[in-house]
Short mmCIF file of C-alpha atoms and ligand atoms in Angstrom, two decimals:
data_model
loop_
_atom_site.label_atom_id
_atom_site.label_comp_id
_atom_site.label_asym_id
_atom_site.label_seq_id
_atom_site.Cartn_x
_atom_site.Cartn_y
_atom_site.Cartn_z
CA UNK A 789 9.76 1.00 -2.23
CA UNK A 790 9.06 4.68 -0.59
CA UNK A 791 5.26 3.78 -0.60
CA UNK A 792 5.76 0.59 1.48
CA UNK A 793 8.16 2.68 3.46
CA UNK A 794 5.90 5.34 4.45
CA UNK A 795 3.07 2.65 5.48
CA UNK A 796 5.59 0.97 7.96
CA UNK A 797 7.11 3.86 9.49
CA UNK A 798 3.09 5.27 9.77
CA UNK A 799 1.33 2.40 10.84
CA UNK A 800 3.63 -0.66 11.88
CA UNK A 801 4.43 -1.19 15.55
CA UNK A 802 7.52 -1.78 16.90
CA UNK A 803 6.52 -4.57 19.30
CA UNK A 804 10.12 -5.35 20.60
CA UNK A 805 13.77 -5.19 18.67
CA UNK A 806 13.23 -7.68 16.57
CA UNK A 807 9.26 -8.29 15.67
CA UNK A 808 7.14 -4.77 13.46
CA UNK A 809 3.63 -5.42 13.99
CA UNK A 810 1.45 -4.70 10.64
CA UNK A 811 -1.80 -5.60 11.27
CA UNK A 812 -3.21 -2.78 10.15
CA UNK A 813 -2.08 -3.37 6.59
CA UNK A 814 -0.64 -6.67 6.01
CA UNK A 815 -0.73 -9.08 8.45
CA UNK A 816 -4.94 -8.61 9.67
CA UNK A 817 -6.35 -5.65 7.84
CA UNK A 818 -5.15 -5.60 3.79
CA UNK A 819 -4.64 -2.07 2.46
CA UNK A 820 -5.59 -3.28 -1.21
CA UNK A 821 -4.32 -0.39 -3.05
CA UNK A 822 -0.88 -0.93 -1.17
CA UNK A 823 -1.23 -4.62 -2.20
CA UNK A 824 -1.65 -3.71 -5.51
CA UNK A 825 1.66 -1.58 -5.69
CA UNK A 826 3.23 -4.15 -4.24
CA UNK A 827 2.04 -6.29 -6.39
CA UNK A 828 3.32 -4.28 -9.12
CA UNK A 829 6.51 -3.80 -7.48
CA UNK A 830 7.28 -7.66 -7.73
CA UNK A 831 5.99 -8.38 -11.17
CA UNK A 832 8.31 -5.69 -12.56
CA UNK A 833 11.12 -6.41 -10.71
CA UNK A 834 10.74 -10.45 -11.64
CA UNK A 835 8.87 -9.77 -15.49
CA UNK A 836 11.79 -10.91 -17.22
CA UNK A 837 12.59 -14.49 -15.49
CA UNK A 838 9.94 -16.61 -17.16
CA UNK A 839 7.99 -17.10 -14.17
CA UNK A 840 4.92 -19.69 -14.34
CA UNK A 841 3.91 -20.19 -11.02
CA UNK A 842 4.20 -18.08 -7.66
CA UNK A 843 4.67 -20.11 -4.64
CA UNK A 844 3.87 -18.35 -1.03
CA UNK A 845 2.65 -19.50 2.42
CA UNK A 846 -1.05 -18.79 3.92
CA UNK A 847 -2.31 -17.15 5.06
CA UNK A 848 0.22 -13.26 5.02
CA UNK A 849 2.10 -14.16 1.57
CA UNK A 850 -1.54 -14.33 -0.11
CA UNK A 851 -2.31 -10.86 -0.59
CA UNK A 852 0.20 -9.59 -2.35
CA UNK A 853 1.37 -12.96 -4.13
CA UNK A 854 -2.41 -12.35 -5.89
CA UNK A 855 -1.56 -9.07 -6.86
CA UNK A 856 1.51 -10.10 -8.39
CA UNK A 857 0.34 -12.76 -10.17
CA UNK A 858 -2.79 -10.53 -11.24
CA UNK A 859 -0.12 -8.48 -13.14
CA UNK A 860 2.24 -11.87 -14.21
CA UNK A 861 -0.77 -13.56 -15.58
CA UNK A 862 0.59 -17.14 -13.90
CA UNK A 863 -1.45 -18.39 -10.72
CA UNK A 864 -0.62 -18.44 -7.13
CA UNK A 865 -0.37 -21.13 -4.65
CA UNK A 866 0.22 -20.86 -0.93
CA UNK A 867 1.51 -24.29 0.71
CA UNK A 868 -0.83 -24.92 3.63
CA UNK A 869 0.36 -24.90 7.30
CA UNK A 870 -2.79 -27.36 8.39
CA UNK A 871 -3.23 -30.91 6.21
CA UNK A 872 -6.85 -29.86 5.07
CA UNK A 873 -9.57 -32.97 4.71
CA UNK A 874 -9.34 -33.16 1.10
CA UNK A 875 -5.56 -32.30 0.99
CA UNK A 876 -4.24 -35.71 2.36
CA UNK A 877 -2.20 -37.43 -0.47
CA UNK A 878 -0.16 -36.65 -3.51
CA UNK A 879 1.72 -33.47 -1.56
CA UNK A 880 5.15 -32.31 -1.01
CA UNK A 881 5.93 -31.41 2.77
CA UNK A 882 8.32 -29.49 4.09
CA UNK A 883 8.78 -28.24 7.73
CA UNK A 884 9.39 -25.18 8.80
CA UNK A 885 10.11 -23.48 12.29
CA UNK A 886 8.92 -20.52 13.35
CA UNK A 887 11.05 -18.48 15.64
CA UNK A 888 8.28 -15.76 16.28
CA UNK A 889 5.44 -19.01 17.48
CA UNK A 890 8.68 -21.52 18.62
CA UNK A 891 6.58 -24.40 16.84
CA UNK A 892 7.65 -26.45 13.72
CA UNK A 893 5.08 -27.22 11.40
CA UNK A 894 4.92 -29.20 7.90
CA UNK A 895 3.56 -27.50 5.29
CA UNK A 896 2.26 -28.98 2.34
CA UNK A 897 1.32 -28.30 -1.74
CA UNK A 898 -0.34 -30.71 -3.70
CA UNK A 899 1.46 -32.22 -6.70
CA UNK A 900 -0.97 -31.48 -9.26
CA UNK A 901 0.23 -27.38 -8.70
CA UNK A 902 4.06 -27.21 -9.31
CA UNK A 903 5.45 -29.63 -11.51
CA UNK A 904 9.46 -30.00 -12.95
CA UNK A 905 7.68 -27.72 -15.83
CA UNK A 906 7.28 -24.78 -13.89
CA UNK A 907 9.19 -21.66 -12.87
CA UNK A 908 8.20 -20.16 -9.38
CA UNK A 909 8.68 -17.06 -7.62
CA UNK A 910 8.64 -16.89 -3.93
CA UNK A 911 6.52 -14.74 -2.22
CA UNK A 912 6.12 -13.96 1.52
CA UNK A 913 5.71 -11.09 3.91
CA UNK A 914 8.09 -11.11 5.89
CA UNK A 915 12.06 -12.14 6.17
CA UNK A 916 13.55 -13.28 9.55
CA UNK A 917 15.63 -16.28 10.18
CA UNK A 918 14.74 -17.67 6.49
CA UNK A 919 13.39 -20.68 7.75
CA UNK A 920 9.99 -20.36 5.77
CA UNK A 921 12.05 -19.74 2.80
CA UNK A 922 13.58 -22.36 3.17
CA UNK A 923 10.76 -24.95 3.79
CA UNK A 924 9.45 -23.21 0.24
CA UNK A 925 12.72 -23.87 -1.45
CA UNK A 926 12.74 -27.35 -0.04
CA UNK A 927 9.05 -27.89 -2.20
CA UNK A 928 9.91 -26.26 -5.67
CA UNK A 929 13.78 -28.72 -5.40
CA UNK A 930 11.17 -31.85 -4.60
CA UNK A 931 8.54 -30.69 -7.55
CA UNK A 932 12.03 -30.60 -9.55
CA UNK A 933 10.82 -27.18 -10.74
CA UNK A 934 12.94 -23.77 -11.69
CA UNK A 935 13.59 -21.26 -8.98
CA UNK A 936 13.11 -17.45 -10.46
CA UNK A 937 13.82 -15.86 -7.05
CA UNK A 938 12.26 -14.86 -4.03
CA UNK A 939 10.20 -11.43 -3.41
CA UNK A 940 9.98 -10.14 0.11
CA UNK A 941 7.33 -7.69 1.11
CA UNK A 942 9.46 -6.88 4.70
CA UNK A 943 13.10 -7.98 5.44
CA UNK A 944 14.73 -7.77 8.61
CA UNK A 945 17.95 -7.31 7.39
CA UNK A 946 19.45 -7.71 10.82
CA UNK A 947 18.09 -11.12 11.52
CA UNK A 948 20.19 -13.98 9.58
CA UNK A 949 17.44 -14.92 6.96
CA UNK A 950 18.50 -12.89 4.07
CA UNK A 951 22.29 -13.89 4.20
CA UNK A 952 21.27 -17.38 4.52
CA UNK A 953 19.03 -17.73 1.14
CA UNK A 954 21.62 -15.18 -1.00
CA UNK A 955 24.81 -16.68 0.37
CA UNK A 956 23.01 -19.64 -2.26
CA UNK A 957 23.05 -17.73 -4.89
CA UNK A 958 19.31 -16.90 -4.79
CA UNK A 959 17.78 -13.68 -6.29
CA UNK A 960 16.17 -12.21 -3.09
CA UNK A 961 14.38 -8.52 -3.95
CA UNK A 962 12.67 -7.28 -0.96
CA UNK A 963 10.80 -4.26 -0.87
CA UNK A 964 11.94 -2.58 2.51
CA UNK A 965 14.57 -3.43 4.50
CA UNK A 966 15.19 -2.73 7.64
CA UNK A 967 18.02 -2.35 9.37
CA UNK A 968 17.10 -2.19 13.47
CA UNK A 969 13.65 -1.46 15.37
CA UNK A 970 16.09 -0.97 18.48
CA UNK A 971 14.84 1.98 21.23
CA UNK A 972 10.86 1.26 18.97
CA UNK A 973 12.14 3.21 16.31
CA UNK A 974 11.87 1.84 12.21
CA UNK A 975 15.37 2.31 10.72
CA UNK A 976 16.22 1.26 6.73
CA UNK A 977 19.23 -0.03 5.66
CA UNK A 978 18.78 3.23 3.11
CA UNK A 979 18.57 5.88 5.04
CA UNK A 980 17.11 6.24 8.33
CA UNK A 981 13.60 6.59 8.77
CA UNK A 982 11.87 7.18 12.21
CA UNK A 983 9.02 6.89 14.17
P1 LIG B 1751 11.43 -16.66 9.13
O1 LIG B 1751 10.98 -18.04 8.74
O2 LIG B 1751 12.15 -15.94 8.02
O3 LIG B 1751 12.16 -16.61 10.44
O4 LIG B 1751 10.12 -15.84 9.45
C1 LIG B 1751 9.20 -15.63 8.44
C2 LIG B 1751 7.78 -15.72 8.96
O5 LIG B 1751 7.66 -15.33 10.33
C3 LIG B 1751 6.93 -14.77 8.15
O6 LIG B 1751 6.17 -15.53 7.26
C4 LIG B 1751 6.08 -14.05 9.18
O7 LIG B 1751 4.82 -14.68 9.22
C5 LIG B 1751 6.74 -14.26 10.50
N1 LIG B 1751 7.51 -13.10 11.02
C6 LIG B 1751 8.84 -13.08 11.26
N2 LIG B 1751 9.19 -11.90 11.78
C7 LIG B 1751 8.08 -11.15 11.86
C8 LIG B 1751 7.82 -9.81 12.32
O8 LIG B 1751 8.69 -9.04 12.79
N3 LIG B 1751 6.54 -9.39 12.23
C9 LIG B 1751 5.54 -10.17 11.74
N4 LIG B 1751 4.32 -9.63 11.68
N5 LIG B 1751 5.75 -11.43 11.29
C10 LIG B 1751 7.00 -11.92 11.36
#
């Protein structure tokens, strides 16, 4: 997605050789209209597999799962890394480690939102070592619902994550992916591209 492309080479930060910092657009700040494309991006991409629900994780996946859904017409849930007062029973938990914060965490949807009826598309930001993925994946096999795929707003194609979720026979579509932020520079596995 040359938009998405552009944004990242413009205005992420290569912080070290494996973590892009995109605060300015995704991760702190939200460019909407980029959201919105993205959004698009997704719901064409996925408009054929029957998909009921999108599943993400709070609180990066939410922008552009909304947009997606916007265009899908199904609603969006993000699992919640923090049990909230009036989320304490009747939830599916999963946990996942993260490799950027080195801390595991459960995170947890409520049973009344994905059900053995539903078809979900998974939505996040970013694509690393898959373990988020996974922690989603574990949720829709306990809710006994249908996987569509999962949408990625940023792979790192260089860290494991990717081969990991496809190598199960999982639709993964991400929008860019890169190939190596070695010596700070933004390279995709199409092409290079350079900052
Ligand atoms: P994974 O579970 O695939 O290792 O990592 C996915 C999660 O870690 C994403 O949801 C994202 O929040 C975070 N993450 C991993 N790598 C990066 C990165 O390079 N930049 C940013 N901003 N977040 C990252």
């Amino acid at each position: 997605m040359k938009l998405l492309k552009d944004k990242i080479v413009q205005d992420g930060k290569v912080l070290s050789d494996q973590v892009l910092k995109v605060d300015s657009f995704l991760n702190h700040q939200i460019d909407p209209p980029l959201m919105q494309a993205i959004g698009e991006e997704f719901a064409e991409r996925f408009k054929d597999a029957g998909i009921t629900k999108i599943l993400t994780l709070e609180s990066s996946g939410i922008a552009p799962s909304m947009m997606a859904g916007l265009i899908l017409g199904v609603p969006v849930i993000f699992a919640r890394k923090r049990k909230s007062l009036t989320l304490i029973d009747h939830l599916y938990t999963a946990s996942v480690h993260s490799f950027t914060k080195n801390e595991t965490n459960d995170i947890s949807v409520s049973k009344d939102f994905v059900t053995s009826e539903d078809t979900v598309l998974l939505i996040d930001d970013f694509l690393a070592n898959g373990q988020a993925v996974l922690g989603l994946l574990d949720i829709i096999e306990q809710a006994g619902a249908k996987l569509a795929g999962v949408g990625i707003v940023i792979e790192k194609g260089f860290q494991p994550g990717g081969a990991l979720i496809r190598e199960q026979d999982i639709r993964v579509e991400s929008l860019a992916n890169i190939a190596s932020l070695e010596n700070g520079q933004v390279t995709f596995f199409e092409g290079a591209l350079s900052k």
